[in-house]
Coordinates of C-alpha atoms in Angstrom, one line a residue:
Chain X
X1 CA 84.0 76.7 107.1
X2 CA 86.0 79.8 106.8
X3 CA 89.1 80.5 104.7
X4 CA 92.1 81.7 106.8
X5 CA 94.7 84.2 105.8
X6 CA 98.2 84.2 107.4
X7 CA 99.6 87.6 108.2
X8 CA 102.6 89.0 109.9
X9 CA 102.2 92.0 112.2
X10 CA 105.5 93.4 113.2
X11 CA 107.2 90.1 112.5
X12 CA 104.8 87.8 114.3
X13 CA 102.5 85.6 112.4
X14 CA 98.7 85.5 113.0
X15 CA 95.9 83.7 111.3
X16 CA 92.8 85.7 110.5
X17 CA 89.5 84.7 108.9
X18 CA 89.4 86.0 105.4
X19 CA 86.7 88.7 105.8
X20 CA 88.4 89.9 108.9
X21 CA 91.7 90.0 107.1
X22 CA 90.2 92.2 104.4
X23 CA 88.8 94.6 107.0
X24 CA 92.1 94.9 108.8
X25 CA 93.9 95.4 105.6
X26 CA 91.6 98.3 104.6
X27 CA 91.9 99.7 108.1
X28 CA 95.7 99.8 107.9
X29 CA 95.6 101.1 104.3
X30 CA 93.3 104.0 105.4
X31 CA 95.7 104.6 108.4
X32 CA 98.6 104.8 106.1
X33 CA 96.8 107.2 103.7
X34 CA 95.9 109.4 106.7
X35 CA 99.5 109.5 107.8
X36 CA 101.0 110.0 104.3
X37 CA 102.3 113.5 105.1
X38 CA 103.5 112.6 108.5
X39 CA 107.3 112.1 109.1
X40 CA 106.4 109.5 111.7
X41 CA 104.4 107.4 109.3
X42 CA 106.6 104.3 109.4
X43 CA 106.9 104.4 113.2
X44 CA 103.2 104.9 113.8
X45 CA 102.3 102.1 111.4
X46 CA 104.7 99.7 113.2
X47 CA 103.1 100.8 116.5
X48 CA 99.6 100.2 115.2
X49 CA 100.6 96.8 113.9
X50 CA 102.0 95.8 117.2
X51 CA 98.9 97.1 119.0
X52 CA 96.7 95.0 116.7
X53 CA 99.0 92.0 117.2
X54 CA 98.7 92.3 120.9
X55 CA 94.9 92.5 120.8
X56 CA 94.9 89.5 118.5
X57 CA 97.1 87.6 121.0
X58 CA 94.7 88.4 123.7
X59 CA 91.9 86.5 122.1
X60 CA 94.0 83.5 121.1
X61 CA 94.8 80.6 123.3
X62 CA 96.2 77.1 123.1
X63 CA 92.9 75.8 121.6
X64 CA 92.1 78.9 119.6
X65 CA 94.5 79.7 116.8
X66 CA 92.4 81.8 114.5
X67 CA 91.2 85.4 115.0
X68 CA 87.6 85.5 113.9
X69 CA 86.1 88.3 111.8
X70 CA 84.0 89.5 114.7
X71 CA 87.1 89.8 116.8
X72 CA 88.9 91.7 114.1
X73 CA 86.0 94.1 113.9
X74 CA 86.0 94.7 117.6
X75 CA 89.8 95.3 117.5
X76 CA 89.4 97.8 114.8
X77 CA 86.7 99.5 116.8
X78 CA 89.0 99.7 119.8
X79 CA 91.9 101.1 117.8
X80 CA 89.8 103.9 116.5
X81 CA 90.3 105.9 113.4
X82 CA 93.9 107.0 112.9
X83 CA 94.5 110.7 112.6
X84 CA 97.7 112.5 112.1
X85 CA 98.8 114.5 115.2
X86 CA 100.3 117.3 113.1
X87 CA 97.8 120.1 112.5
X88 CA 99.6 121.0 109.3
X89 CA 98.9 117.6 107.9
X90 CA 95.6 119.3 107.3
X91 CA 92.9 116.7 107.6
X92 CA 89.6 117.6 109.0
X93 CA 90.0 115.7 112.3
X94 CA 88.7 118.5 114.6
X95 CA 85.8 116.5 115.8
X96 CA 87.5 113.1 115.9
X97 CA 88.7 113.3 119.5
X98 CA 85.3 113.6 121.0
X99 CA 83.4 111.3 118.8
X100 CA 86.0 108.8 117.8
X101 CA 84.7 106.0 119.9
X102 CA 81.3 106.2 118.5
X103 CA 82.2 106.8 114.8
X104 CA 81.3 103.8 112.7
X105 CA 83.8 102.6 110.1
X106 CA 82.8 103.6 106.5
X107 CA 81.7 100.6 104.6
X108 CA 84.6 99.0 102.8
X109 CA 84.8 99.6 99.0
X110 CA 85.0 96.8 96.5
X111 CA 88.0 96.5 94.4
X112 CA 88.2 95.9 90.7
X113 CA 90.6 93.3 89.3
X114 CA 91.2 91.4 86.1
X115 CA 90.6 87.8 86.8
X116 CA 92.4 85.5 84.5
X117 CA 90.8 82.3 85.7
X118 CA 88.0 81.3 83.4
X119 CA 88.6 84.4 81.3
X120 CA 87.7 84.5 77.7
X121 CA 90.6 86.8 77.0
X122 CA 92.2 89.0 79.6
X123 CA 89.6 88.7 82.3
X124 CA 88.4 92.3 82.4
X125 CA 84.8 91.2 81.9
X126 CA 85.3 88.5 84.5
X127 CA 86.6 91.1 87.0
X128 CA 83.7 93.4 86.3
X129 CA 81.2 90.6 86.7
X130 CA 82.8 89.7 90.1
X131 CA 82.7 93.4 91.0
X132 CA 79.1 93.8 90.1
X133 CA 78.2 90.4 91.3
X134 CA 76.5 89.3 88.1
X135 CA 77.0 86.5 85.7
X136 CA 80.0 87.0 83.3
X137 CA 77.9 86.2 80.2
X138 CA 75.8 89.3 80.7
X139 CA 78.9 91.5 81.0
X140 CA 80.4 89.9 77.9
X141 CA 77.2 90.5 75.9
X142 CA 77.0 94.0 77.2
X143 CA 80.6 94.6 76.1
X144 CA 79.9 93.2 72.6
X145 CA 76.8 95.2 72.2
X146 CA 78.4 98.4 73.5
X147 CA 81.4 97.8 71.2
X148 CA 79.1 97.6 68.2
X149 CA 76.8 100.5 69.1
X150 CA 79.8 102.7 69.8
X151 CA 81.4 101.6 66.5
X152 CA 84.3 100.1 68.3
X153 CA 85.0 102.9 70.8
X154 CA 84.0 100.7 73.6
X155 CA 86.6 98.2 72.7
X156 CA 89.2 100.8 73.2
X157 CA 87.9 101.2 76.7
X158 CA 88.5 97.4 77.2
X159 CA 92.1 98.0 76.2
X160 CA 92.4 100.9 78.6
X161 CA 90.9 98.8 81.4
X162 CA 93.4 96.0 80.5
X163 CA 96.3 98.3 81.3
X164 CA 94.8 100.2 84.2
X165 CA 93.0 97.5 86.2
X166 CA 95.4 95.4 88.3
X167 CA 95.5 91.6 87.8
X168 CA 94.4 89.4 90.6
X169 CA 97.4 87.3 91.0
X170 CA 97.0 85.8 94.5
X171 CA 94.0 84.5 96.3
X172 CA 94.3 87.5 98.6
X173 CA 93.9 89.8 95.7
X174 CA 90.9 88.0 94.5
X175 CA 89.4 88.2 97.9
X176 CA 90.4 91.7 98.5
X177 CA 87.3 93.5 97.4
X178 CA 88.1 96.6 99.5
X179 CA 89.3 100.2 99.5
X180 CA 91.3 100.9 96.4
X181 CA 92.8 104.3 96.5
X182 CA 91.8 105.6 93.2
X183 CA 94.0 108.7 92.6
X184 CA 94.7 109.9 89.1
X185 CA 98.4 109.6 89.7
X186 CA 98.3 106.0 90.8
X187 CA 96.1 105.2 87.9
X188 CA 98.6 106.6 85.4
X189 CA 101.5 104.9 87.2
X190 CA 99.8 101.6 87.1
X191 CA 98.9 102.0 83.5
X192 CA 102.5 102.8 82.7
X193 CA 103.8 99.9 84.6
X194 CA 101.4 97.4 83.2
X195 CA 102.1 98.6 79.7
X196 CA 105.8 98.2 80.2
X197 CA 105.4 94.7 81.5
X198 CA 103.0 94.0 78.7
X199 CA 105.6 95.1 76.1
X200 CA 108.6 93.6 77.8
X201 CA 107.3 90.1 78.4
X202 CA 105.1 89.6 75.4
X203 CA 103.1 87.8 77.9
X204 CA 99.9 87.7 75.9
X205 CA 101.7 86.6 72.7
X206 CA 103.5 83.9 74.6
X207 CA 100.2 82.9 76.3
X208 CA 98.5 82.9 72.9
X209 CA 101.2 80.6 71.4
X210 CA 101.0 78.3 74.3
X211 CA 97.3 78.2 74.0
X212 CA 97.5 77.5 70.3
X213 CA 100.0 74.7 70.8
X214 CA 97.7 73.3 73.4
X215 CA 94.8 73.4 71.0
X216 CA 96.8 71.9 68.2
X217 CA 97.9 69.1 70.5
X218 CA 94.3 68.5 71.6
X219 CA 93.1 68.6 68.0
X220 CA 95.7 66.0 66.9
X221 CA 94.9 63.9 69.9
X222 CA 91.2 64.1 69.1
X223 CA 91.8 63.3 65.4
X224 CA 93.8 60.3 66.4
X225 CA 91.0 59.1 68.7
X226 CA 88.4 59.7 66.1
X227 CA 90.4 57.7 63.6
X228 CA 90.9 54.9 66.0
X229 CA 87.2 55.0 66.9
X230 CA 86.1 55.0 63.3
X231 CA 88.3 52.1 62.5
X232 CA 87.2 50.0 65.4
X233 CA 83.7 50.9 66.3
X234 CA 82.2 52.1 63.1
X235 CA 81.3 55.7 62.1
X236 CA 81.0 58.0 65.1
X237 CA 79.7 60.9 63.0
X238 CA 76.8 60.6 60.6
X239 CA 77.6 61.1 57.0
X240 CA 75.5 64.2 56.8
X241 CA 77.2 65.6 59.8
X242 CA 80.6 65.2 58.2
X243 CA 79.4 66.8 55.0
X244 CA 77.9 69.7 56.9
X245 CA 81.1 70.1 58.7
X246 CA 83.0 70.1 55.5
X247 CA 80.8 72.8 54.1
X248 CA 81.1 74.9 57.2
X249 CA 84.9 74.5 57.0
X250 CA 85.0 75.8 53.4
X251 CA 82.8 78.7 54.2
X252 CA 84.9 79.5 57.3
X253 CA 88.0 79.4 55.2
X254 CA 86.5 81.8 52.7
X255 CA 85.3 84.2 55.3
X256 CA 88.8 84.1 57.0
X257 CA 90.4 84.9 53.8
X258 CA 88.1 87.9 53.2
X259 CA 88.7 89.0 56.8
X260 CA 92.4 88.8 56.3
X261 CA 92.3 90.9 53.1
X262 CA 90.0 93.4 55.0
X263 CA 92.6 93.6 57.8
X264 CA 95.4 94.3 55.4
X265 CA 93.3 97.0 53.6
X266 CA 92.3 98.5 56.9
X267 CA 95.8 98.6 58.2
X268 CA 97.0 100.2 55.0
X269 CA 94.2 102.8 55.2
X270 CA 94.9 103.5 58.8
X271 CA 98.6 104.0 58.4
X272 CA 98.5 106.0 55.3
X273 CA 95.5 108.2 55.7
X274 CA 94.8 107.8 59.5
X275 CA 91.2 106.9 58.6
X276 CA 89.4 103.6 58.4
X277 CA 87.8 103.7 55.0
X278 CA 86.7 107.3 55.4
X279 CA 85.9 107.0 59.2
X280 CA 88.4 109.1 61.2
X281 CA 89.6 107.8 64.5
X282 CA 87.9 109.5 67.4
X283 CA 89.7 112.6 68.6
X284 CA 92.6 111.8 71.0
X285 CA 93.1 108.2 70.0
X286 CA 96.6 107.8 68.6
X287 CA 97.2 105.9 65.4
X288 CA 99.1 103.0 67.1
X289 CA 96.1 102.4 69.4
X290 CA 93.9 102.2 66.4
X291 CA 96.2 99.6 64.9
X292 CA 96.3 97.6 68.1
X293 CA 92.5 97.7 68.3
X294 CA 92.2 96.6 64.7
X295 CA 94.5 93.7 65.2
X296 CA 92.5 92.6 68.3
X297 CA 89.2 92.9 66.5
X298 CA 90.6 90.8 63.8
X299 CA 91.8 88.3 66.3
X300 CA 88.4 88.2 68.0
X301 CA 86.6 87.7 64.7
X302 CA 88.9 85.1 63.3
X303 CA 89.2 83.0 66.4
X304 CA 85.7 81.4 66.0
X305 CA 86.4 80.8 62.3
X306 CA 89.5 79.0 63.2
X307 CA 87.5 76.9 65.6
X308 CA 85.2 75.9 62.8
X309 CA 88.0 75.0 60.5
X310 CA 90.0 73.0 62.9
X311 CA 87.2 71.4 64.8
X312 CA 87.6 73.5 67.9
X313 CA 89.7 74.3 70.9
X314 CA 87.6 73.3 73.8
X315 CA 86.1 69.9 73.6
X316 CA 88.2 67.8 76.0
X317 CA 85.9 64.9 75.7
X318 CA 83.5 66.6 73.4
X319 CA 83.0 65.5 69.8
X320 CA 84.9 67.8 67.4
X321 CA 81.6 68.3 65.5
X322 CA 80.2 69.9 68.7
X323 CA 83.0 72.4 68.8
X324 CA 82.5 73.2 65.2
X325 CA 78.8 73.9 66.0
X326 CA 80.0 76.0 68.9
X327 CA 82.1 78.0 66.4
X328 CA 79.3 78.3 64.0
X329 CA 77.1 79.6 66.7
X330 CA 79.6 82.2 67.6
X331 CA 79.9 83.3 64.0
X332 CA 76.1 83.4 63.7
X333 CA 75.8 85.4 66.9
X334 CA 78.5 87.9 65.7
X335 CA 76.8 88.1 62.3
X336 CA 73.5 88.8 64.0
X337 CA 75.0 91.6 66.1
X338 CA 76.7 93.1 63.1
X339 CA 73.4 93.0 61.2
X340 CA 71.6 94.7 64.0
X341 CA 74.3 97.3 64.3
X342 CA 74.2 97.8 60.5
X343 CA 70.5 98.3 60.5
X344 CA 70.3 100.7 63.5
X345 CA 73.6 102.6 63.7
X346 CA 74.5 104.9 60.9
X347 CA 78.1 105.0 61.8
X348 CA 78.5 101.2 61.6
X349 CA 76.7 101.2 58.3
X350 CA 79.1 103.8 56.9
X351 CA 82.1 101.7 58.0
X352 CA 80.6 98.5 56.6
X353 CA 79.6 100.1 53.4
X354 CA 83.1 101.5 52.8
X355 CA 84.5 98.1 53.7
X356 CA 82.3 96.5 51.1
X357 CA 83.4 99.2 48.7
X358 CA 87.0 98.5 49.4
X359 CA 86.5 94.8 49.0
X360 CA 84.8 95.3 45.7
X361 CA 87.6 97.6 44.6
X362 CA 90.2 95.0 45.6
X363 CA 88.4 92.2 43.7
X364 CA 88.0 94.3 40.6
X365 CA 91.7 95.4 40.7
X366 CA 92.7 91.8 41.3
X367 CA 90.7 90.4 38.4
X368 CA 91.9 93.2 36.1
X369 CA 95.5 92.5 37.0
X370 CA 95.0 88.8 36.2
X371 CA 93.1 89.5 33.0
Chain U
X1 CA 75.4 117.8 128.8
X2 CA 76.0 115.9 125.6
X3 CA 76.0 119.2 123.7
X4 CA 78.6 120.8 126.0
X5 CA 80.8 117.7 125.7
X6 CA 80.6 118.0 121.9
X7 CA 81.3 121.8 122.0
X8 CA 84.4 121.3 124.1
X9 CA 85.8 118.4 122.1
X10 CA 88.4 120.6 120.4
X11 CA 89.6 121.8 123.8
X12 CA 89.9 118.3 125.1
X13 CA 91.8 117.4 121.9
X14 CA 94.2 120.3 122.4
X15 CA 94.6 119.4 126.0
X16 CA 95.4 115.7 125.3
X17 CA 99.0 116.5 124.7
X18 CA 99.2 118.2 128.1
X19 CA 97.6 115.2 129.7
X20 CA 100.0 112.8 128.1
X21 CA 103.0 114.8 129.3
X22 CA 101.5 114.7 132.8
X23 CA 101.0 110.9 132.6
X24 CA 104.5 110.1 131.4
X25 CA 106.0 112.5 133.9
X26 CA 105.7 109.8 136.5
X27 CA 106.9 106.3 135.9
X28 CA 107.6 104.9 132.4
X29 CA 104.3 104.0 130.8
X30 CA 103.1 101.6 128.2
X31 CA 100.5 102.8 125.7
X32 CA 97.9 100.2 126.7
X33 CA 98.3 101.4 130.3
X34 CA 97.9 105.0 129.3
X35 CA 94.7 104.1 127.5
X36 CA 93.4 102.3 130.6
X37 CA 94.3 105.3 132.7
X38 CA 92.5 107.7 130.3
X39 CA 89.5 105.4 129.7
X40 CA 87.2 106.4 132.5
X41 CA 88.1 110.1 132.2
X42 CA 86.9 112.8 129.8
X43 CA 90.1 112.3 127.9
X44 CA 89.3 108.7 126.8
X45 CA 91.1 108.0 123.6
X46 CA 92.2 105.2 121.3
X47 CA 95.4 103.8 119.7
X48 CA 94.5 105.5 116.5
X49 CA 94.9 108.9 118.1
X50 CA 97.5 108.1 120.7
X51 CA 100.3 106.6 118.6
X52 CA 100.5 109.5 116.1
X53 CA 100.5 111.9 119.0
X54 CA 103.3 110.1 120.9
X55 CA 105.4 109.9 117.7
X56 CA 104.9 113.7 117.3
X57 CA 105.9 114.4 120.9
X58 CA 109.0 112.2 120.4
X59 CA 109.9 114.1 117.2
X60 CA 109.7 117.3 119.3
X61 CA 111.9 115.7 121.9
X62 CA 109.4 116.1 124.7
X63 CA 109.1 112.4 125.3
X64 CA 111.3 109.4 124.6
X65 CA 110.8 105.7 124.9
X66 CA 112.8 102.6 125.8
X67 CA 112.3 99.0 124.8
X68 CA 111.3 96.6 127.5
X69 CA 111.1 92.8 127.1
X70 CA 107.6 91.5 127.8
X71 CA 106.7 87.9 128.7
X72 CA 103.7 88.1 126.3
X73 CA 105.1 88.9 122.9
X74 CA 107.7 91.2 121.4
X75 CA 109.4 94.0 123.4
X76 CA 107.3 97.0 124.2
X77 CA 107.9 100.7 124.0
X78 CA 107.7 102.4 127.4
X79 CA 107.4 106.2 127.3
X80 CA 109.0 108.7 129.6
X81 CA 109.5 112.4 129.8
X82 CA 112.7 114.1 128.6
X83 CA 114.3 117.1 130.3
X84 CA 112.9 119.3 127.5
X85 CA 109.5 117.7 128.1
X86 CA 109.8 118.5 131.8
X87 CA 110.4 122.2 131.1
X88 CA 107.5 122.2 128.6
X89 CA 105.2 120.6 131.2
X90 CA 106.0 123.1 133.9
X91 CA 105.3 126.0 131.4
X92 CA 102.0 124.3 130.5
X93 CA 101.2 123.9 134.2
X94 CA 101.7 127.6 134.8
X95 CA 99.7 128.5 131.8
X96 CA 96.9 126.3 132.9
X97 CA 96.8 127.9 136.3
X98 CA 96.7 131.4 134.8
X99 CA 93.9 130.3 132.5
X100 CA 92.0 128.9 135.5
X101 CA 92.5 132.1 137.4
X102 CA 91.4 134.2 134.5
X103 CA 88.3 132.1 134.1
X104 CA 87.5 132.3 137.8
X105 CA 88.0 136.1 137.8
X106 CA 85.5 136.8 135.1
X107 CA 82.0 137.5 136.3
X108 CA 83.1 138.3 139.9

């Protein structure tokens, strides 16, 4: 079974098998790139589309409505590489006339996208996993490790990717693993555009609120179910389980509070002295980006804690205790990573030490003020 | 033979414009028919080359096209020579004859 893509060539609709569609698309994109300096570009592109359409029509019949990938390949071979006829357009086509028919097409290049479906956050890791054809868990672990071992710098890269890499909105995008023109100018433009959209729509904030509302609803629903279940069918959760959960919740609340204080301190330090407890931002990273990164790190750290306290976001059909366990596992995993980084990376140790120092100072000041 | 064909590829490429002018000098021609005509010759070429070339010739006002309805699909562009193209073609013809004569005279 093959997925079929509907396309229009010069105003007439055709159905192509998906891999064939991708090849045709990259062929036409390459043609357009070749003709970009030619005044006849639009006309030639229309001509080419019509020619492709005609060749497609030739292979279709009353009982054959889809152009197969092999047929598309053959059509592209027949069309031959597109070259500008103007010598001043300046591409190295000198040998093309003689050898065009035998020249094989360059292998199509894959295309990097952000894939929101099944994403932990923005889908950058997801996109990279799809691009590299590996499981997304490995990419995530690699990202976390790299973030820690680069004392957070790698996270800034994630932010950059978030603005630069296009979002796969349509199935075609998701399928289009081909030929992205990767010029610096386009890169900058796309980053600008994405950033503007990001700012204008507060998309992520809205999304986040929506998600939170969803979680809250689920949580209330689950609580209700749990209450009903306990009332009618006896205890669902063992007594010890409930006690453990309570202990976890208390610990999580404490850690969240500490985290929040640390965040405020860090923000204060960043804004006033442009350093994070004595650690200067890497050269070329503006202060605002540091603030954003800080907020996101806080978000990432506090999310699992919240899960523990509230019994968890996922869990449609799971026991809330399970979600709490999930959250605890995440906290444990993060703690382990931080410990490893603390032991082996001097930079991280410095930051953490100064964090501890700042926390100490706050507590001392606080108690002194009270006393 | 292969070697010589490769060596002279730039010449054939340069001559393609001349050949196209000669083809459209007769009756109005459709691109697919031009390709069929050129296919068995040394000047065999493909849409990818021909369409940009025709657009350039049209921009230089050497050829023009008219739309013609077709029973199999959308209307098609049929190319024909313009008066300016006809002048250009006869200049090219003369030049080609001179070139041939020069080539023939050498080594005699």
